[in-house]
CSV table of C-alpha atoms in Angstrom, one decimal:
chain,number,residue,atom,x,y,z
A,1,CYS,CA,-4.8,-16.5,7.0
A,2,VAL,CA,-3.2,-19.8,7.7
A,3,VAL,CA,-6.5,-21.3,8.8
A,4,THR,CA,-8.4,-20.1,5.7
A,5,THR,CA,-5.6,-21.4,3.4
A,6,ALA,CA,-5.9,-24.8,5.0
A,7,ALA,CA,-9.6,-24.7,4.7
A,8,MET,CA,-9.2,-24.5,0.9
A,9,ALA,CA,-7.9,-28.0,1.0
A,10,VAL,CA,-11.3,-29.3,2.0
A,11,ALA,CA,-13.9,-30.1,-0.6
A,12,LEU,CA,-16.7,-27.7,0.0
A,13,PRO,CA,-19.9,-26.6,-1.8
A,14,LEU,CA,-19.9,-23.3,-3.5
A,15,SER,CA,-21.4,-21.5,-0.5
A,16,GLY,CA,-18.7,-22.9,1.7
A,17,TRP,CA,-15.9,-21.9,-0.7
A,18,LEU,CA,-17.3,-18.4,-0.9
A,19,ALA,CA,-17.4,-18.2,2.9
A,20,VAL,CA,-13.8,-19.3,3.2
A,21,ARG,CA,-12.7,-16.8,0.5
A,22,PHE,CA,-14.6,-14.0,2.3
A,23,ALA,CA,-12.9,-14.9,5.6
A,24,ALA,CA,-9.6,-15.0,3.9
A,25,GLY,CA,-10.2,-11.5,2.5
A,26,VAL,CA,-11.1,-10.1,5.9
A,27,ALA,CA,-8.1,-11.8,7.5
A,28,SER,CA,-5.8,-10.5,4.8
A,29,ALA,CA,-7.1,-7.0,5.3
A,30,PHE,CA,-6.5,-7.1,9.0
A,31,VAL,CA,-3.0,-8.4,8.4
A,32,MET,CA,-2.3,-5.6,5.9
A,33,VAL,CA,-3.5,-2.8,8.2
A,34,PHE,CA,-1.8,-4.0,11.4
A,35,THR,CA,1.4,-5.0,9.7
A,36,VAL,CA,1.8,-1.8,7.8
A,37,SER,CA,0.7,0.3,10.8
A,38,ALA,CA,3.3,-1.4,13.0
A,39,ALA,CA,6.0,-0.9,10.4
A,40,MET,CA,5.2,2.8,10.0
A,41,HIS,CA,5.0,3.2,13.7
A,42,ALA,CA,8.5,1.8,14.1
A,43,SER,CA,10.0,3.8,11.3
A,44,GLY,CA,8.2,7.1,11.5
A,45,ALA,CA,6.2,6.4,8.2
A,46,ARG,CA,9.2,7.4,6.1
A,47,ILE,CA,9.0,6.4,2.5
A,48,GLY,CA,12.0,4.1,1.9
A,49,ALA,CA,12.5,3.4,5.6
A,50,GLY,CA,14.0,-0.1,6.0
A,51,MET,CA,11.2,-1.7,7.9
A,52,VAL,CA,8.5,-0.3,5.6
A,53,ALA,CA,10.3,-1.4,2.5
A,54,TRP,CA,11.0,-4.9,3.8
A,55,THR,CA,7.4,-5.2,5.0
A,56,PHE,CA,6.0,-4.7,1.5
A,57,ALA,CA,8.7,-6.8,0.0
A,58,GLY,CA,7.2,-9.7,2.0
A,59,VAL,CA,4.2,-9.6,-0.4
A,60,GLY,CA,6.3,-10.4,-3.4
A,61,THR,CA,8.3,-12.9,-1.4
A,62,GLY,CA,5.1,-14.8,-0.5
A,63,ILE,CA,4.0,-14.8,-4.2
A,64,THR,CA,7.4,-16.1,-5.2
A,65,LEU,CA,7.5,-18.8,-2.5
A,66,SER,CA,4.0,-20.1,-3.3
A,67,SER,CA,4.6,-20.2,-7.0
A,68,ALA,CA,7.9,-22.0,-6.6
A,69,LEU,CA,6.2,-24.6,-4.3
A,70,LEU,CA,3.5,-25.2,-6.9
A,71,LEU,CA,6.1,-25.6,-9.6
A,72,ALA,CA,7.9,-28.2,-7.4
A,73,VAL,CA,4.8,-30.4,-7.0
A,74,PRO,CA,2.8,-30.0,-10.2
A,75,ASP,CA,1.5,-33.6,-10.0
A,76,TRP,CA,0.1,-33.3,-6.5
A,77,HIS,CA,-3.6,-33.4,-5.9
A,78,TRP,CA,-5.1,-29.9,-5.5
A,79,SER,CA,-6.0,-30.6,-1.9
A,80,ALA,CA,-2.4,-31.6,-1.1
A,81,GLN,CA,-1.2,-28.4,-2.7
A,82,TRP,CA,-3.4,-26.3,-0.5
A,83,TRP,CA,-2.2,-28.2,2.6
A,84,LEU,CA,1.4,-27.4,1.4
A,85,MET,CA,0.6,-23.7,1.1
A,86,ALA,CA,-0.8,-23.7,4.7
A,87,ALA,CA,2.2,-25.6,6.1
A,88,ALA,CA,4.5,-23.1,4.4
A,89,ALA,CA,2.6,-20.1,5.8
A,90,LEU,CA,2.5,-21.3,9.4
A,91,PRO,CA,6.1,-20.6,10.4
A,92,LEU,CA,6.0,-17.3,8.6
A,93,ALA,CA,2.9,-16.3,10.6
A,94,LEU,CA,4.5,-17.3,13.8
A,95,LEU,CA,7.6,-15.3,12.9
A,96,ALA,CA,5.4,-12.3,12.2
A,97,LEU,CA,4.1,-12.4,15.8
A,98,ARG,CA,7.3,-10.8,17.0
A,99,ARG,CA,6.8,-7.2,17.9
A,100,PRO,CA,8.8,-4.7,15.8
A,101,PRO,CA,11.2,-2.4,17.7
A,102,ARG,CA,9.7,0.8,19.1
A,103,PRO,CA,10.8,4.0,17.6
A,104,GLN,CA,13.5,5.9,19.6
A,105,ARG,CA,12.2,9.0,21.1
A,106,SER,CA,14.4,12.0,21.4
A,107,SER,CA,15.1,13.0,25.0
A,108,GLN,CA,13.6,16.3,26.1
A,109,ARG,CA,15.5,18.8,28.0
A,110,GLN,CA,14.3,19.4,31.5
A,111,ALA,CA,13.0,22.9,32.2
A,112,ALA,CA,15.1,25.1,34.4
A,113,PRO,CA,13.6,25.8,37.9
A,114,PRO,CA,11.6,29.0,37.9
A,115,PRO,CA,13.2,32.1,39.5
A,116,ALA,CA,12.0,33.4,42.8
A,117,GLY,CA,11.2,36.9,44.2
A,118,ARG,CA,11.3,40.0,42.1
A,119,ASP,CA,13.1,38.2,39.3
A,120,ALA,CA,10.1,35.8,39.1
A,121,ARG,CA,7.6,38.8,38.8
A,122,ASP,CA,9.7,40.4,36.1
A,123,GLY,CA,10.0,37.1,34.3
A,124,ARG,CA,6.2,36.6,34.4
A,125,GLU,CA,5.6,40.1,33.0
A,126,ALA,CA,8.0,39.4,30.2
A,127,LEU,CA,6.4,36.1,29.5
A,128,ASP,CA,2.9,37.7,29.4
A,129,ALA,CA,4.2,40.3,26.9
A,130,LEU,CA,5.7,37.6,24.8
A,131,ASP,CA,2.5,35.5,25.0
A,132,ALA,CA,0.4,38.5,23.8
A,133,ARG,CA,2.7,39.1,20.9
A,134,ASP,CA,2.8,35.4,20.0
A,135,ALA,CA,-1.0,35.3,20.1
A,136,LEU,CA,-1.1,37.9,17.4
A,137,ASP,CA,1.8,36.5,15.4
A,138,ASN,CA,0.4,32.9,15.5
A,139,ARG,CA,-3.1,33.8,14.3
A,140,ASP,CA,-2.1,33.9,10.7
A,141,ALA,CA,0.0,30.8,11.1
A,142,ARG,CA,-2.9,29.0,12.6
A,143,ASP,CA,-5.2,30.0,9.8
A,144,ALA,CA,-2.6,28.9,7.3
A,145,ARG,CA,-2.3,25.6,9.1
A,146,ASP,CA,-6.1,25.1,9.1
A,147,ALA,CA,-6.2,25.8,5.4
A,148,ARG,CA,-3.4,23.3,4.8
A,149,ASP,CA,-5.2,20.7,6.8
A,150,ALA,CA,-8.3,21.2,4.8
A,151,ARG,CA,-6.4,20.7,1.5
A,152,ASP,CA,-4.7,17.6,2.9
A,153,ALA,CA,-8.2,16.2,3.9
A,154,ARG,CA,-9.5,16.8,0.3
A,155,ALA,CA,-6.4,15.2,-1.1
A,156,PHE,CA,-6.8,12.2,1.2
A,157,TRP,CA,-10.4,11.6,0.1
A,158,SER,CA,-9.3,11.9,-3.5
A,159,LEU,CA,-6.5,9.4,-2.8
A,160,LEU,CA,-9.1,7.1,-1.2
A,161,VAL,CA,-11.2,7.0,-4.4
A,162,ALA,CA,-8.1,6.7,-6.6
A,163,TYR,CA,-6.8,3.8,-4.6
A,164,GLY,CA,-10.1,2.0,-5.0
A,165,LEU,CA,-9.8,2.6,-8.8
A,166,PHE,CA,-6.3,1.1,-8.5
A,167,GLY,CA,-7.9,-2.0,-6.9
A,168,PHE,CA,-10.2,-2.2,-9.9
A,169,GLY,CA,-7.5,-2.0,-12.5
A,170,TYR,CA,-5.0,-4.1,-10.6
A,171,VAL,CA,-7.3,-7.0,-10.0
A,172,ILE,CA,-8.2,-7.2,-13.7
A,173,HIS,CA,-4.5,-7.4,-14.5
A,174,ALA,CA,-3.8,-10.0,-11.7
A,175,THR,CA,-6.9,-12.1,-12.2
A,176,PHE,CA,-6.8,-12.6,-15.9
A,177,LEU,CA,-3.0,-12.7,-16.4
A,178,PRO,CA,-2.9,-16.5,-15.9
A,179,THR,CA,-6.0,-17.0,-18.0
A,180,LEU,CA,-4.4,-14.9,-20.7
A,181,VAL,CA,-1.3,-17.1,-20.6
A,182,ARG,CA,-3.4,-20.3,-20.8
A,183,SER,CA,-5.2,-18.9,-23.9
A,184,VAL,CA,-2.0,-18.7,-25.9
A,185,PRO,CA,-1.2,-22.3,-27.0
A,186,GLN,CA,2.6,-21.7,-27.3
A,187,ILE,CA,2.9,-20.6,-23.7
A,188,SER,CA,-0.1,-22.1,-22.0
A,189,ALA,CA,2.1,-24.3,-19.7
A,190,TYR,CA,3.7,-21.2,-18.2
A,191,ALA,CA,0.8,-19.8,-16.2
A,192,ILE,CA,2.4,-20.5,-12.8
A,193,HIS,CA,5.7,-19.2,-14.2
A,194,ALA,CA,4.0,-15.9,-14.9
A,195,TRP,CA,3.1,-15.6,-11.2
A,196,LEU,CA,6.7,-16.5,-10.3
A,197,VAL,CA,7.8,-13.5,-12.4
A,198,VAL,CA,5.2,-11.3,-10.7
A,199,GLY,CA,6.5,-12.3,-7.3
A,200,ILE,CA,10.2,-11.8,-8.0
A,201,ALA,CA,9.4,-8.4,-9.6
A,202,ALA,CA,7.3,-7.4,-6.6
A,203,ALA,CA,9.9,-8.4,-4.0
A,204,LEU,CA,12.7,-6.5,-5.7
A,205,SER,CA,10.8,-3.5,-7.1
A,206,VAL,CA,9.6,-2.2,-3.7
A,207,PHE,CA,13.2,-1.0,-3.0
A,208,VAL,CA,13.3,0.7,-6.4
A,209,TRP,CA,10.1,2.6,-5.5
A,210,ALA,CA,11.4,3.4,-2.1
A,211,ALA,CA,14.4,5.0,-3.7
A,212,LEU,CA,12.3,6.9,-6.1
A,213,GLY,CA,10.1,8.0,-3.2
A,214,ARG,CA,13.1,9.4,-1.4
A,215,ARG,CA,14.4,11.0,-4.5
A,216,LEU,CA,11.2,12.5,-6.0
A,217,GLY,CA,8.8,12.5,-3.1
A,218,ALA,CA,5.8,10.3,-2.4
A,219,LEU,CA,3.4,12.0,-4.8
A,220,PRO,CA,5.5,12.0,-8.0
A,221,ALA,CA,6.6,8.5,-7.4
A,222,LEU,CA,3.0,7.4,-6.8
A,223,LEU,CA,1.8,8.9,-10.0
A,224,LEU,CA,4.7,7.3,-11.9
A,225,ALA,CA,3.7,3.9,-10.5
A,226,TYR,CA,0.1,4.4,-11.8
A,227,LEU,CA,1.4,5.2,-15.3
A,228,VAL,CA,3.8,2.3,-15.4
A,229,GLU,CA,1.1,-0.1,-14.2
A,230,ALA,CA,-1.3,1.2,-16.9
A,231,ALA,CA,1.4,0.7,-19.6
A,232,ALA,CA,2.2,-2.8,-18.5
A,233,LEU,CA,-1.4,-3.9,-18.9
A,234,LEU,CA,-1.0,-3.3,-22.7
A,235,GLY,CA,2.1,-5.5,-22.9
A,236,PRO,CA,0.4,-8.8,-24.2
A,237,PHE,CA,-1.5,-6.8,-26.9
A,238,VAL,CA,1.5,-4.8,-28.1
A,239,LEU,CA,4.0,-7.7,-27.9
A,240,PRO,CA,2.3,-11.1,-28.7
A,241,GLY,CA,3.4,-14.3,-27.1
A,242,LEU,CA,6.0,-14.7,-24.3
A,243,PRO,CA,7.5,-11.2,-24.5
A,244,GLY,CA,4.2,-9.6,-23.9
A,245,VAL,CA,3.4,-11.9,-21.0
A,246,LEU,CA,6.8,-11.1,-19.4
A,247,VAL,CA,6.1,-7.4,-19.8
A,248,ALA,CA,2.7,-7.8,-18.2
A,249,GLY,CA,4.1,-10.0,-15.3
A,250,ILE,CA,7.1,-7.8,-14.6
A,251,GLY,CA,4.9,-4.7,-14.9
A,252,LEU,CA,2.3,-6.1,-12.5
A,253,GLY,CA,4.8,-7.3,-9.9
A,254,GLY,CA,7.0,-4.3,-10.5
A,255,THR,CA,4.3,-1.7,-9.6
A,256,PHE,CA,1.5,-3.0,-7.4
A,257,VAL,CA,3.5,-3.5,-4.3
A,258,GLY,CA,5.4,-0.3,-4.8
A,259,LEU,CA,2.2,1.6,-5.5
A,260,THR,CA,0.6,0.1,-2.4
A,261,SER,CA,3.5,1.2,-0.2
A,262,LEU,CA,3.6,4.7,-1.7
A,263,ALA,CA,-0.1,5.2,-1.4
A,264,THR,CA,-0.5,3.9,2.1
A,265,VAL,CA,2.4,5.9,3.5
A,266,TYR,CA,1.4,9.0,1.5
A,267,GLY,CA,-2.2,8.6,2.8
A,268,ALA,CA,-0.8,8.3,6.4
A,269,GLN,CA,1.2,11.5,5.8
A,270,LEU,CA,-2.0,13.3,4.7
A,271,ALA,CA,-3.7,12.2,7.9
A,272,PRO,CA,-0.8,12.3,10.4
A,273,MET,CA,-2.9,12.2,13.5
A,274,ALA,CA,-4.7,9.0,12.5
A,275,PRO,CA,-2.3,7.1,10.2
A,276,ALA,CA,-3.6,3.6,11.2
A,277,ALA,CA,-7.2,4.7,10.3
A,278,ALA,CA,-5.9,6.1,7.0
A,279,VAL,CA,-4.3,2.8,6.1
A,280,ALA,CA,-7.5,1.0,7.1
A,281,LEU,CA,-9.7,3.2,4.9
A,282,LEU,CA,-7.3,2.8,1.9
A,283,THR,CA,-7.3,-1.0,2.4
A,284,GLY,CA,-11.1,-1.0,2.4
A,285,SER,CA,-11.3,1.1,-0.7
A,286,PHE,CA,-8.8,-1.2,-2.5
A,287,GLY,CA,-10.9,-4.2,-1.4
A,288,VAL,CA,-14.1,-2.6,-3.0
A,289,GLY,CA,-12.2,-2.2,-6.2
A,290,GLN,CA,-11.1,-5.8,-6.1
A,291,ILE,CA,-14.7,-7.0,-5.7
A,292,VAL,CA,-16.1,-4.9,-8.5
A,293,GLY,CA,-13.2,-5.4,-11.0
A,294,PRO,CA,-13.6,-9.1,-11.8
A,295,VAL,CA,-17.4,-8.8,-12.1
A,296,VAL,CA,-17.2,-5.9,-14.6
A,297,ALA,CA,-14.3,-7.5,-16.5
A,298,ALA,CA,-16.0,-10.8,-16.7
A,299,GLY,CA,-19.0,-9.2,-18.3
A,300,MET,CA,-16.8,-7.3,-20.8
A,301,ILE,CA,-14.9,-10.5,-21.7
A,302,ASP,CA,-18.2,-12.4,-22.2
A,303,ALA,CA,-19.6,-9.6,-24.4
A,304,SER,CA,-16.5,-9.1,-26.5
A,305,GLY,CA,-15.1,-12.6,-26.5
A,306,GLY,CA,-11.6,-11.4,-25.6
A,307,PHE,CA,-9.5,-9.5,-23.0
A,308,LEU,CA,-8.8,-6.3,-24.9
A,309,THR,CA,-12.0,-4.4,-23.8
A,310,ALA,CA,-11.5,-5.3,-20.1
A,311,THR,CA,-7.9,-4.4,-20.3
A,312,LEU,CA,-8.6,-1.0,-21.9
A,313,ALA,CA,-11.1,-0.4,-19.1
A,314,ALA,CA,-8.5,-1.1,-16.5
A,315,VAL,CA,-6.0,1.2,-18.3
A,316,ALA,CA,-8.5,4.0,-18.4
A,317,THR,CA,-9.4,3.5,-14.7
A,318,LEU,CA,-5.7,3.7,-13.7
A,319,LEU,CA,-5.2,6.9,-15.8
A,320,VAL,CA,-8.3,8.5,-14.2
A,321,ALA,CA,-7.0,7.6,-10.8
A,322,ALA,CA,-3.7,9.2,-11.5
A,323,ALA,CA,-5.3,12.3,-12.9
A,324,LEU,CA,-7.6,12.6,-9.8
A,325,ILE,CA,-4.6,12.4,-7.4
A,326,ALA,CA,-2.6,14.9,-9.5
A,327,ALA,CA,-5.5,17.4,-9.7
A,328,THR,CA,-6.3,17.4,-5.9
A,329,SER,CA,-3.0,17.0,-4.2
A,330,PRO,CA,-1.8,20.0,-2.2
A,331,ARG,CA,1.1,22.0,-3.6
A,332,HIS,CA,3.5,21.1,-0.8
A,333,ALA,CA,3.1,17.4,-1.6
A,334,TRP,CA,4.8,18.0,-5.0
A,335,HIS,CA,7.9,19.5,-3.4
A,336,SER,CA,8.3,17.5,-0.2
A,337,PRO,CA,10.9,14.7,-0.5
A,338,ALA,CA,9.5,11.6,1.2
A,339,ARG,CA,12.6,11.2,3.4
A,340,SER,CA,11.9,14.5,5.2
A,341,THR,CA,8.2,13.7,5.8
A,342,THR,CA,7.3,11.7,8.9
A,343,VAL,CA,4.2,11.0,10.9
A,344,SER,CA,4.2,13.2,14.0
A,345,GLY,CA,5.4,11.6,17.3
A,346,ASP,CA,1.9,12.0,18.9
A,347,ALA,CA,0.3,10.1,16.0
A,348,GLN,CA,3.0,7.4,16.1
A,349,SER,CA,2.3,6.7,19.7
A,350,GLY,CA,-1.2,5.6,18.8
A,351,THR,CA,-0.3,3.5,15.8
A,352,GLY,CA,0.2,-0.2,15.8
A,353,GLN,CA,-1.0,-0.7,19.3
């Protein structure tokens, strides 16, 4: 990521610029997957766990830092500004190379030595009888577990589609927010300030969403984040001028990181034996939405001559995504507080390696 940021400081033809942006996207996806997987591995994938919350807060902190740096050097050449961004990212990247602490594993009691002689024979007969009874008793439990796993699998694939739809709606909000600010003469000078607001809201809100996740559970908190994001998109059209932009900026920053943290950890909980793979799939789905969103929105803006049509499309997409998750989520997900749901120890041992 540092290298691709520095590469933006070089004057390149369009093909070179596209190649650098593609490489930056791939690098960012890898950073996202490995960082989140490592944080969940160290914390047991608990919504609201300290390391998970602080990891996602880093996204907002980075947006805040980059916006503040640009505001401090508004007269610098664009190339020098990119070099400044790369220089600021380098020590943070080196700091991130530190391995997170490993989760503490509970010590297991050692089994007592087996008895000898007649006691051993009697003990084996008793154990055989218990095994036979347990085989009958566990059949129904196994069938119920298989049915629950199937429901969780369907819920995960629905979440995967919904998360891609979130990428579509989010990127329209994020891409065109500065453009929207510049289009209003009274506040056109505050485009970078809008991103500063986004960053601060993102860095702080993740802890709010973590608390809601602990209080309500991952699924209800996730759906709430979708609805708040959709409402925030309408801010500039309901409240003209600076108030509407502030609503849009705070709404964007105040939801997208929290929604990302809730969705990725919830997805890992739906696929507890492969949480890192779940995060990777969700990240890829989000990336597809980010690719499609600007292309579709640009066509809508060109056709309509304004941002309203594209914004309404983003709102509709987010609402459809929330409805899809709500309709397909298993019943137990509605009643399971996030603080009591963790990725199994066997799955954790394979995450973040």
